[in-house]
CSV table of C-alpha atoms (C1' of nucleotides) in Angstrom, one decimal:
chain,number,residue,atom,x,y,z
A,27,UNK,CA,3.8,20.1,41.6
A,28,UNK,CA,5.7,17.0,41.0
A,29,UNK,CA,3.9,15.7,38.0
A,30,UNK,CA,3.8,19.3,36.7
A,31,UNK,CA,7.5,19.4,36.6
A,32,UNK,CA,7.7,16.1,34.8
A,33,UNK,CA,5.2,17.3,32.3
A,34,UNK,CA,7.2,20.5,31.7
A,35,UNK,CA,10.5,18.7,31.1
A,36,UNK,CA,9.0,16.0,29.0
A,37,UNK,CA,7.3,18.7,26.9
A,38,UNK,CA,10.6,20.4,26.3
A,39,UNK,CA,12.0,17.3,24.8
A,40,UNK,CA,9.0,16.8,22.6
A,41,UNK,CA,9.1,20.4,21.5
A,42,UNK,CA,12.7,20.0,20.5
A,43,UNK,CA,12.0,17.0,18.4
A,44,UNK,CA,9.0,18.7,16.9
A,45,UNK,CA,11.2,21.7,16.0
A,46,UNK,CA,13.8,19.4,14.5
A,47,UNK,CA,11.2,17.8,12.3
A,48,UNK,CA,9.9,21.2,11.3
A,49,UNK,CA,13.3,22.4,10.3
A,50,UNK,CA,14.3,19.3,8.4
A,51,UNK,CA,10.9,19.2,6.6
A,52,UNK,CA,10.9,22.9,5.6
A,53,UNK,CA,14.5,22.6,4.3
A,54,UNK,CA,13.8,19.5,2.3
A,55,UNK,CA,10.5,20.8,0.9
A,56,UNK,CA,12.1,24.0,-0.3
A,57,UNK,CA,15.1,22.2,-1.8
A,58,UNK,CA,13.3,19.4,-3.6
A,59,UNK,CA,9.6,20.1,-3.5
A,60,UNK,CA,6.8,18.9,-1.3
A,61,UNK,CA,5.7,15.9,-3.3
A,62,UNK,CA,9.2,14.8,-4.0
A,63,UNK,CA,10.1,14.7,-0.3
A,64,UNK,CA,9.2,11.5,1.6
A,65,UNK,CA,8.4,11.2,5.2
A,66,UNK,CA,11.3,8.8,5.6
A,67,UNK,CA,13.7,11.5,4.3
A,68,UNK,CA,12.4,14.0,6.8
A,69,UNK,CA,12.6,11.5,9.6
A,70,UNK,CA,16.2,10.6,8.7
A,71,UNK,CA,17.2,14.3,8.4
A,72,UNK,CA,15.7,14.9,11.8
A,73,UNK,CA,17.4,11.9,13.3
A,74,UNK,CA,14.2,10.0,14.2
A,75,UNK,CA,12.0,7.2,13.0
A,76,UNK,CA,9.2,7.7,10.5
A,77,UNK,CA,6.8,6.4,13.2
A,78,UNK,CA,8.0,9.3,15.5
A,79,UNK,CA,7.2,11.8,12.7
A,80,UNK,CA,3.6,10.7,12.8
A,81,UNK,CA,3.5,11.0,16.6
A,82,UNK,CA,4.2,14.7,16.3
A,83,UNK,CA,2.2,15.4,13.1
A,84,UNK,CA,-0.9,13.5,12.1
A,85,UNK,CA,-0.2,13.8,8.4
A,86,UNK,CA,2.7,14.9,6.2
A,87,UNK,CA,0.9,18.1,5.2
A,88,UNK,CA,0.3,19.0,8.8
A,89,UNK,CA,3.9,20.2,9.0
A,90,UNK,CA,3.0,23.1,6.8
A,91,UNK,CA,-0.8,23.4,7.2
A,92,UNK,CA,-2.0,24.0,10.7
A,93,UNK,CA,-5.6,24.7,11.5
A,94,UNK,CA,-5.6,27.4,14.1
A,95,UNK,CA,-9.4,27.9,14.4
A,96,UNK,CA,-9.6,31.2,15.9
A,97,UNK,CA,-12.7,31.8,18.1
A,98,UNK,CA,-11.9,35.5,17.8
A,99,UNK,CA,-13.1,35.5,14.2
A,100,UNK,CA,-16.6,34.2,15.0
A,101,UNK,CA,-16.7,36.6,18.0
A,102,UNK,CA,-15.7,39.6,15.9
A,103,UNK,CA,-18.4,38.8,13.4
A,104,UNK,CA,-21.0,38.5,16.2
A,105,UNK,CA,-20.0,42.0,17.2
A,106,UNK,CA,-21.1,43.5,13.9
A,107,UNK,CA,-24.7,45.0,13.6
A,108,UNK,CA,-27.2,42.2,13.3
A,109,UNK,CA,-29.3,44.0,10.7
A,110,UNK,CA,-26.5,43.8,8.1
A,111,UNK,CA,-26.7,41.2,5.4
A,112,UNK,CA,-24.7,38.1,6.4
A,113,UNK,CA,-22.0,38.7,3.8
A,114,UNK,CA,-21.4,42.3,5.0
A,115,UNK,CA,-21.5,41.2,8.6
A,116,UNK,CA,-18.9,38.6,8.0
A,117,UNK,CA,-16.8,40.9,5.9
A,118,UNK,CA,-16.7,43.6,8.6
A,119,UNK,CA,-16.0,41.0,11.2
A,120,UNK,CA,-13.0,39.6,9.4
A,121,UNK,CA,-11.7,43.1,8.9
A,122,UNK,CA,-12.1,43.8,12.6
A,123,UNK,CA,-10.3,40.6,13.5
A,124,UNK,CA,-7.5,41.4,11.1
A,125,UNK,CA,-5.3,43.0,13.8
A,126,UNK,CA,-4.7,39.6,15.4
A,127,UNK,CA,-3.5,38.1,12.1
A,128,UNK,CA,0.0,39.5,12.5
A,129,UNK,CA,0.2,37.3,15.6
A,130,UNK,CA,0.3,34.3,13.2
A,131,UNK,CA,3.2,35.6,11.3
A,132,UNK,CA,6.2,33.8,12.8
A,133,UNK,CA,9.5,33.6,11.1
A,134,UNK,CA,8.7,30.7,8.8
A,135,UNK,CA,5.1,31.7,8.1
A,136,UNK,CA,5.8,33.1,4.7
A,137,UNK,CA,8.0,30.2,3.6
A,138,UNK,CA,5.3,27.8,4.6
A,139,UNK,CA,2.6,29.8,2.7
A,140,UNK,CA,4.8,29.9,-0.4
A,141,UNK,CA,5.1,26.1,-0.3
A,142,UNK,CA,1.4,25.7,0.1
A,143,UNK,CA,0.7,28.1,-2.8
A,144,UNK,CA,2.8,25.9,-5.0
A,145,UNK,CA,1.3,22.5,-4.3
A,146,UNK,CA,-2.2,21.4,-5.2
A,147,UNK,CA,-2.2,18.8,-2.5
A,148,UNK,CA,-1.3,21.4,0.1
A,149,UNK,CA,-3.8,23.8,-1.1
A,150,UNK,CA,-6.4,21.1,-0.7
A,151,UNK,CA,-5.3,20.4,2.8
A,152,UNK,CA,-5.4,24.1,3.6
A,153,UNK,CA,-8.9,24.3,2.3
A,154,UNK,CA,-10.0,21.5,4.6
A,155,UNK,CA,-8.3,23.3,7.4
A,156,UNK,CA,-10.4,26.5,7.0
A,157,UNK,CA,-13.6,24.5,7.0
A,158,UNK,CA,-13.7,24.5,10.8
A,159,UNK,CA,-13.5,28.3,10.8
A,160,UNK,CA,-16.2,28.5,8.1
A,161,UNK,CA,-18.4,26.2,10.1
A,162,UNK,CA,-18.0,28.4,13.2
A,163,UNK,CA,-18.9,31.5,11.3
A,164,UNK,CA,-22.0,29.8,9.8
A,165,UNK,CA,-23.3,28.7,13.2
A,166,UNK,CA,-22.8,32.2,14.5
A,167,UNK,CA,-24.7,33.8,11.6
A,168,UNK,CA,-27.5,31.2,11.7
A,169,UNK,CA,-27.9,31.7,15.5
A,170,UNK,CA,-28.4,35.4,14.8
A,171,UNK,CA,-31.2,34.6,12.3
A,172,UNK,CA,-29.6,34.2,9.0
A,173,UNK,CA,-30.7,31.6,6.4
A,174,UNK,CA,-28.3,28.7,6.5
A,175,UNK,CA,-27.5,28.9,2.8
A,176,UNK,CA,-26.9,32.6,3.0
A,177,UNK,CA,-24.7,32.1,6.0
A,178,UNK,CA,-22.7,29.4,4.2
A,179,UNK,CA,-22.2,31.5,1.1
A,180,UNK,CA,-21.2,34.5,3.2
A,181,UNK,CA,-18.6,32.5,5.2
A,182,UNK,CA,-17.3,30.6,2.1
A,183,UNK,CA,-17.0,33.8,0.1
A,184,UNK,CA,-15.2,35.9,2.7
A,185,UNK,CA,-12.8,33.1,3.5
A,186,UNK,CA,-12.1,32.5,-0.1
A,187,UNK,CA,-11.1,36.1,-0.5
A,188,UNK,CA,-8.9,36.0,2.5
A,189,UNK,CA,-7.3,32.7,1.3
A,190,UNK,CA,-6.6,34.2,-2.1
A,191,UNK,CA,-4.8,37.1,-0.4
A,192,UNK,CA,-2.9,34.7,1.9
A,193,UNK,CA,-1.6,32.6,-1.0
A,194,UNK,CA,-0.7,35.8,-3.0
A,195,UNK,CA,1.3,37.0,0.1
A,196,UNK,CA,3.4,33.8,-0.1
A,197,UNK,CA,5.1,35.0,-3.3
A,198,UNK,CA,4.7,38.7,-2.8
A,199,UNK,CA,7.7,41.1,-2.2
A,200,UNK,CA,9.0,41.2,1.3
A,201,UNK,CA,7.6,44.6,2.1
A,202,UNK,CA,4.0,43.4,1.4
A,203,UNK,CA,2.0,43.0,4.5
A,204,UNK,CA,-0.5,40.1,4.8
A,205,UNK,CA,-3.1,42.3,6.5
A,206,UNK,CA,-2.9,44.8,3.7
A,207,UNK,CA,-3.5,42.2,1.1
A,208,UNK,CA,-6.5,40.7,3.0
A,209,UNK,CA,-7.9,44.2,3.5
A,210,UNK,CA,-7.6,44.8,-0.2
A,211,UNK,CA,-9.2,41.5,-1.1
A,212,UNK,CA,-12.1,42.1,1.3
A,213,UNK,CA,-12.7,45.6,0.0
A,214,UNK,CA,-13.8,44.1,-3.3
A,215,UNK,CA,-16.7,42.5,-1.5
A,216,UNK,CA,-17.9,45.8,-0.1
A,217,UNK,CA,-21.5,46.7,-1.2
A,218,UNK,CA,-20.3,50.2,-2.0
A,219,UNK,CA,-16.9,49.9,-3.6
A,220,UNK,CA,-15.9,53.5,-3.1
B,21,UNK,CA,-13.4,2.5,-41.6
B,22,UNK,CA,-11.8,-0.7,-40.4
B,23,UNK,CA,-10.0,0.7,-37.4
B,24,UNK,CA,-12.9,3.0,-36.7
B,25,UNK,CA,-15.1,0.0,-36.2
B,26,UNK,CA,-12.6,-1.6,-33.9
B,27,UNK,CA,-12.4,1.6,-32.0
B,28,UNK,CA,-16.1,1.8,-31.6
B,29,UNK,CA,-16.5,-1.7,-30.4
B,30,UNK,CA,-13.6,-1.6,-28.1
B,31,UNK,CA,-14.8,1.7,-26.7
B,32,UNK,CA,-18.2,0.1,-26.0
B,33,UNK,CA,-16.5,-2.5,-23.9
B,34,UNK,CA,-14.5,0.1,-22.0
B,35,UNK,CA,-17.6,2.1,-21.4
B,36,UNK,CA,-19.4,-0.8,-20.0
B,37,UNK,CA,-16.6,-1.6,-17.6
B,38,UNK,CA,-16.5,2.1,-16.6
B,39,UNK,CA,-20.2,2.0,-16.0
B,40,UNK,CA,-19.9,-1.1,-13.9
B,41,UNK,CA,-17.2,0.5,-11.8
B,42,UNK,CA,-19.3,3.6,-11.4
B,43,UNK,CA,-22.4,1.7,-10.3
B,44,UNK,CA,-20.5,-0.5,-7.9
B,45,UNK,CA,-18.6,2.4,-6.4
B,46,UNK,CA,-21.7,4.6,-6.0
B,47,UNK,CA,-23.6,1.7,-4.4
B,48,UNK,CA,-20.8,0.9,-1.9
B,49,UNK,CA,-20.1,4.6,-1.1
B,50,UNK,CA,-23.7,5.2,-0.2
B,51,UNK,CA,-24.0,2.0,1.8
B,52,UNK,CA,-20.8,2.1,3.9
B,53,UNK,CA,-19.3,5.6,3.2
B,54,UNK,CA,-16.5,6.8,1.0
B,55,UNK,CA,-13.6,6.4,3.3
B,56,UNK,CA,-14.7,3.0,4.5
B,57,UNK,CA,-14.9,1.7,1.0
B,58,UNK,CA,-11.7,0.3,-0.5
B,59,UNK,CA,-10.7,0.2,-4.2
B,60,UNK,CA,-10.4,-3.5,-3.9
B,61,UNK,CA,-14.0,-3.8,-2.8
B,62,UNK,CA,-15.1,-1.7,-5.7
B,63,UNK,CA,-13.1,-3.7,-8.1
B,64,UNK,CA,-14.4,-7.0,-6.7
B,65,UNK,CA,-18.0,-5.7,-6.9
B,66,UNK,CA,-17.4,-4.7,-10.5
B,67,UNK,CA,-15.8,-8.0,-11.4
B,68,UNK,CA,-12.4,-6.5,-12.3
B,69,UNK,CA,-9.0,-6.1,-10.9
B,70,UNK,CA,-7.9,-3.1,-8.8
B,71,UNK,CA,-5.4,-2.4,-11.5
B,72,UNK,CA,-8.2,-2.1,-14.0
B,73,UNK,CA,-10.0,0.4,-11.7
B,74,UNK,CA,-7.1,2.8,-12.0
B,75,UNK,CA,-7.0,2.3,-15.8
B,76,UNK,CA,-10.5,3.9,-15.9
B,77,UNK,CA,-10.2,6.4,-13.1
B,78,UNK,CA,-6.9,8.1,-12.1
B,79,UNK,CA,-7.8,8.2,-8.5
B,80,UNK,CA,-10.4,6.8,-6.1
B,81,UNK,CA,-12.1,10.2,-5.8
B,82,UNK,CA,-12.3,10.6,-9.6
B,83,UNK,CA,-15.3,8.3,-9.6
B,84,UNK,CA,-17.2,11.1,-7.9
B,85,UNK,CA,-15.3,14.2,-8.7
B,86,UNK,CA,-14.9,15.1,-12.3
B,87,UNK,CA,-13.3,18.3,-13.5
B,88,UNK,CA,-15.3,19.4,-16.4
B,89,UNK,CA,-13.5,22.7,-17.1
B,90,UNK,CA,-16.0,24.5,-19.1
B,91,UNK,CA,-14.5,27.0,-21.6
B,92,UNK,CA,-17.9,28.5,-21.9
B,93,UNK,CA,-17.5,30.0,-18.4
B,94,UNK,CA,-14.5,32.0,-19.2
B,95,UNK,CA,-16.1,32.9,-22.5
B,96,UNK,CA,-19.3,34.1,-20.9
B,97,UNK,CA,-17.3,36.3,-18.5
B,98,UNK,CA,-15.4,37.8,-21.4
B,99,UNK,CA,-18.7,38.8,-22.9
B,100,UNK,CA,-19.6,41.1,-19.9
B,101,UNK,CA,-18.8,44.8,-20.1
B,102,UNK,CA,-15.1,45.4,-19.6
B,103,UNK,CA,-15.6,48.5,-17.5
B,104,UNK,CA,-17.2,46.5,-14.7
B,105,UNK,CA,-15.2,45.5,-11.7
B,106,UNK,CA,-13.6,42.1,-12.0
B,107,UNK,CA,-15.9,40.6,-9.4
B,108,UNK,CA,-19.1,41.9,-11.0
B,109,UNK,CA,-17.9,40.9,-14.4
B,110,UNK,CA,-17.3,37.4,-13.1
B,111,UNK,CA,-20.6,37.3,-11.3
B,112,UNK,CA,-22.6,38.2,-14.3
B,113,UNK,CA,-20.6,35.9,-16.5
B,114,UNK,CA,-21.4,33.0,-14.2
B,115,UNK,CA,-25.0,33.9,-14.2
B,116,UNK,CA,-25.1,34.0,-18.0
B,117,UNK,CA,-23.4,30.6,-18.2
B,118,UNK,CA,-25.8,29.1,-15.8
B,119,UNK,CA,-28.1,27.8,-18.4
B,120,UNK,CA,-25.6,25.2,-19.5
B,121,UNK,CA,-25.3,23.9,-16.0
B,122,UNK,CA,-28.4,21.7,-16.3
B,123,UNK,CA,-26.5,19.8,-18.9
B,124,UNK,CA,-24.3,18.5,-16.1
B,125,UNK,CA,-27.3,17.1,-14.2
B,126,UNK,CA,-27.4,13.4,-15.1
B,127,UNK,CA,-29.3,10.8,-13.1
B,128,UNK,CA,-26.6,10.3,-10.5
B,129,UNK,CA,-25.4,13.9,-10.2
B,130,UNK,CA,-27.2,14.6,-7.1
B,131,UNK,CA,-26.2,11.4,-5.4
B,132,UNK,CA,-22.6,12.1,-6.2
B,133,UNK,CA,-22.8,15.7,-4.9
B,134,UNK,CA,-24.4,14.4,-1.7
B,135,UNK,CA,-21.5,12.1,-1.2
B,136,UNK,CA,-18.9,14.8,-1.9
B,137,UNK,CA,-20.7,17.1,0.6
B,138,UNK,CA,-20.3,14.6,3.3
B,139,UNK,CA,-16.6,13.7,3.0
B,140,UNK,CA,-13.8,16.2,3.7
B,141,UNK,CA,-11.4,14.3,1.4
B,142,UNK,CA,-13.9,14.5,-1.4
B,143,UNK,CA,-14.5,18.2,-0.8
B,144,UNK,CA,-10.8,18.8,-1.0
B,145,UNK,CA,-10.6,16.9,-4.3
B,146,UNK,CA,-13.5,19.0,-5.6
B,147,UNK,CA,-11.7,22.2,-4.6
B,148,UNK,CA,-8.7,21.1,-6.6
B,149,UNK,CA,-10.9,20.3,-9.5
B,150,UNK,CA,-12.3,23.8,-9.7
B,151,UNK,CA,-8.8,25.4,-9.7
B,152,UNK,CA,-8.6,24.9,-13.4
B,153,UNK,CA,-11.7,26.9,-14.0
B,154,UNK,CA,-10.5,29.5,-11.5
B,155,UNK,CA,-7.3,29.8,-13.4
B,156,UNK,CA,-9.0,30.2,-16.7
B,157,UNK,CA,-11.2,33.0,-15.3
B,158,UNK,CA,-8.2,34.8,-13.9
B,159,UNK,CA,-6.3,34.7,-17.1
B,160,UNK,CA,-9.3,36.0,-18.9
B,161,UNK,CA,-9.8,38.9,-16.5
B,162,UNK,CA,-6.1,39.7,-16.5
B,163,UNK,CA,-5.9,39.8,-20.2
B,164,UNK,CA,-8.7,42.4,-20.1
B,165,UNK,CA,-6.6,44.6,-17.9
B,166,UNK,CA,-7.5,43.5,-14.3
B,167,UNK,CA,-5.0,43.4,-11.6
B,168,UNK,CA,-3.9,39.8,-10.9
B,169,UNK,CA,-4.8,39.8,-7.2
B,170,UNK,CA,-8.2,41.4,-8.0
B,171,UNK,CA,-8.9,38.8,-10.7
B,172,UNK,CA,-7.9,36.0,-8.4
B,173,UNK,CA,-10.1,37.2,-5.6
B,174,UNK,CA,-13.0,37.7,-8.0
B,175,UNK,CA,-12.7,34.2,-9.5
B,176,UNK,CA,-12.2,32.5,-6.1
B,177,UNK,CA,-15.1,34.3,-4.5
B,178,UNK,CA,-17.6,33.6,-7.2
B,179,UNK,CA,-16.6,30.0,-7.5
B,180,UNK,CA,-16.8,29.7,-3.7
B,181,UNK,CA,-20.4,31.0,-3.8
B,182,UNK,CA,-21.3,28.6,-6.6
B,183,UNK,CA,-19.6,25.7,-4.8
B,184,UNK,CA,-21.5,26.4,-1.6
B,185,UNK,CA,-24.7,26.3,-3.6
B,186,UNK,CA,-23.7,23.1,-5.3
B,187,UNK,CA,-23.0,21.3,-2.0
B,188,UNK,CA,-26.2,22.6,-0.5
B,189,UNK,CA,-28.1,21.2,-3.5
B,190,UNK,CA,-26.7,17.8,-2.7
B,191,UNK,CA,-28.9,17.5,0.4
B,192,UNK,CA,-31.7,19.8,-0.7
B,193,UNK,CA,-35.3,18.6,-1.3
B,194,UNK,CA,-35.9,17.0,-4.7
B,195,UNK,CA,-37.8,20.0,-6.2
B,196,UNK,CA,-34.9,22.3,-5.6
B,197,UNK,CA,-33.0,23.3,-8.8
B,198,UNK,CA,-29.3,23.7,-8.8
B,199,UNK,CA,-29.5,26.7,-11.0
B,200,UNK,CA,-31.9,28.4,-8.6
B,201,UNK,CA,-29.5,27.8,-5.7
B,202,UNK,CA,-26.5,29.1,-7.6
B,203,UNK,CA,-28.5,32.2,-8.7
B,204,UNK,CA,-29.5,32.8,-5.1
B,205,UNK,CA,-25.9,32.5,-3.9
B,206,UNK,CA,-24.5,34.8,-6.6
B,207,UNK,CA,-27.1,37.4,-5.8
B,208,UNK,CA,-25.5,38.0,-2.4
B,209,UNK,CA,-22.4,39.2,-4.3
B,210,UNK,CA,-24.4,41.8,-6.2
B,211,UNK,CA,-23.2,45.4,-5.6
B,212,UNK,CA,-26.8,46.5,-5.2
B,213,UNK,CA,-28.6,43.8,-3.3
B,214,UNK,CA,-32.0,44.9,-4.3
C,24,DC,C1',-8.2,-19.3,-38.9
C,25,DA,C1',-4.4,-16.1,-38.1
C,26,DT,C1',-3.7,-11.2,-37.1
C,27,DT,C1',-3.9,-7.3,-34.3
C,28,DA,C1',-4.7,-3.8,-31.0
C,29,DA,C1',-7.2,-2.7,-27.1
C,30,DA,C1',-8.6,-4.3,-22.6
C,31,DT,C1',-7.5,-6.8,-18.8
C,32,DG,C1',-4.7,-9.5,-15.5
C,33,DT,C1',-0.1,-10.5,-12.7
C,34,DT,C1',3.4,-9.3,-10.0
C,35,DA,C1',6.2,-6.2,-7.6
C,36,DT,C1',7.0,-1.9,-5.6
C,37,DC,C1',6.4,2.7,-3.4
C,38,DG,C1',4.7,6.0,0.0
C,39,DA,C1',1.4,7.6,3.5
C,40,DC,C1',-0.4,6.0,7.6
C,41,DT,C1',-1.8,2.8,11.7
C,42,DA,C1',-1.6,-0.7,15.5
C,43,DA,C1',0.8,-3.5,19.0
C,44,DC,C1',4.4,-4.2,21.5
C,45,DA,C1',9.2,-3.4,23.2
C,46,DT,C1',12.7,-0.1,24.6
C,47,DT,C1',15.0,4.0,26.1
C,48,DT,C1',15.1,8.3,28.5
C,49,DG,C1',15.5,11.1,32.6
C,50,DG,C1',13.6,13.3,36.5
C,51,DC,C1',12.0,11.9,40.9
C,52,DT,C1',11.5,9.4,45.4
C,53,DG,C1',13.0,6.6,49.2
D,19,DC,C1',22.6,6.2,44.8
D,20,DA,C1',19.4,2.8,43.3
D,21,DG,C1',15.3,2.0,41.5
D,22,DC,C1',10.6,3.5,39.9
D,23,DC,C1',7.8,5.5,36.5
D,24,DA,C1',5.8,7.7,32.7
D,25,DA,C1',6.6,9.9,28.5
D,26,DA,C1',9.2,9.6,24.3
D,27,DT,C1',11.0,6.8,20.9
D,28,DG,C1',12.0,2.5,18.4
D,29,DT,C1',10.6,-2.1,16.1
D,30,DT,C1',7.8,-4.8,13.4
D,31,DA,C1',4.1,-5.8,10.6
D,32,DG,C1',0.4,-4.5,8.1
D,33,DT,C1',-3.4,-1.7,5.2
D,34,DC,C1',-4.5,1.2,1.4
D,35,DG,C1',-3.9,4.1,-2.6
D,36,DA,C1',-1.3,4.4,-6.6
D,37,DT,C1',2.3,3.1,-10.3
D,38,DA,C1',5.4,0.3,-13.5
D,39,DA,C1',6.6,-3.7,-16.4
D,40,DC,C1',5.3,-7.5,-18.4
D,41,DA,C1',2.0,-11.3,-19.7
D,42,DT,C1',-2.5,-12.6,-21.2
D,43,DT,C1',-7.1,-12.4,-22.9
D,44,DT,C1',-10.7,-10.6,-26.0
D,45,DA,C1',-13.0,-10.0,-30.3
D,46,DA,C1',-13.4,-7.9,-34.7
D,47,DT,C1',-11.1,-8.2,-39.1
D,48,DG,C1',-9.0,-9.9,-43.4
DNA sequence: CATTAAATGTTATCGACTAACATTTGGCTG
DNA sequence: CAGCCAAATGTTAGTCGATAACATTTAATG
């Protein structure tokens, strides 16, 4: 009760600092580019020390690239019929989990994606971020009897399609929905492209 | 004639330095890991200055990850029937270009790939390296009438399958051929998985 | 043997990131 | 209200990858 209150209050202060960092970084990145913006600038704009920046974000790119490994994805894939080929199972699983994607779309999501789409360094960081999800999918498929290489290819391929759609969404017109683009991308992987 | 001879000799010296760097780096990477190895160590082991290291390789990871963008790939894709879907066209093009892949397999290729497969930082660098190839494929498909998003998905997906096969090859038994793995991976993308 | 251009070395600097230690903040308890 | 306490922040110093400007060495050539 007591320590719980402390924890809450302290967390509020930390959250505010984190939000200030995020605002300052997003603003600077959009005005002068990701690479041209230094952590020192971000810290100064946020009214903190560079050291404090790294206390809230492990790396500079972590401000834009978060790795929300979603257990729901692996779960949705496991729900698909086991007799399907790994690729098709993964594809249908991703489509099934697509409904939850809109939950990720906060107000700054599209701005962040647009920045990632423009910077090779950020795209690389994003690719590393999806590896956890890929690994989870692979383990799920393998545990259901798939060959490891087949499972790896299935996961890598489906996530590549989804990532391509995500990056395209970053610079797409405002009325374009992310779910629509992902669905369109995954449709190309369908065995019967009707 | 005169300057040509100078160029040759000078180049030989540069090539020997480059080879010494490569040997030293590969040895150190395998013994103590990529991240745990510093450029200073490599330079010292190669008998040069850190500065000279960066004169031969733009980055630390460039010792292992080269970006041999192969125009033959885009060309082979262009050869495929235009009425095919972008994904199938890309898939067949990659399969057709597969014969040239063995040319990339020098003595150290597999050791390098094994190191890349183990390090997230190196996998990220490799991903950035394939972006040039992906872009070339996309431009080719678009110039033949494909939608940009469809072309991007097709290129990203096929290269993801090939990359997955490549990384698997790095730790596969010695009698496993890279071409065989890539062929197997791309087969999963076939519209009729017969 | 002097010339010349490439290859290498020196020195200084930047930016991302980390470790160790000191300081401030602010709610809570007696 | 005074003082405790733990989280948050600051300070300092350093490592490592990478770059720039300038000096030096190398070795074939005429």
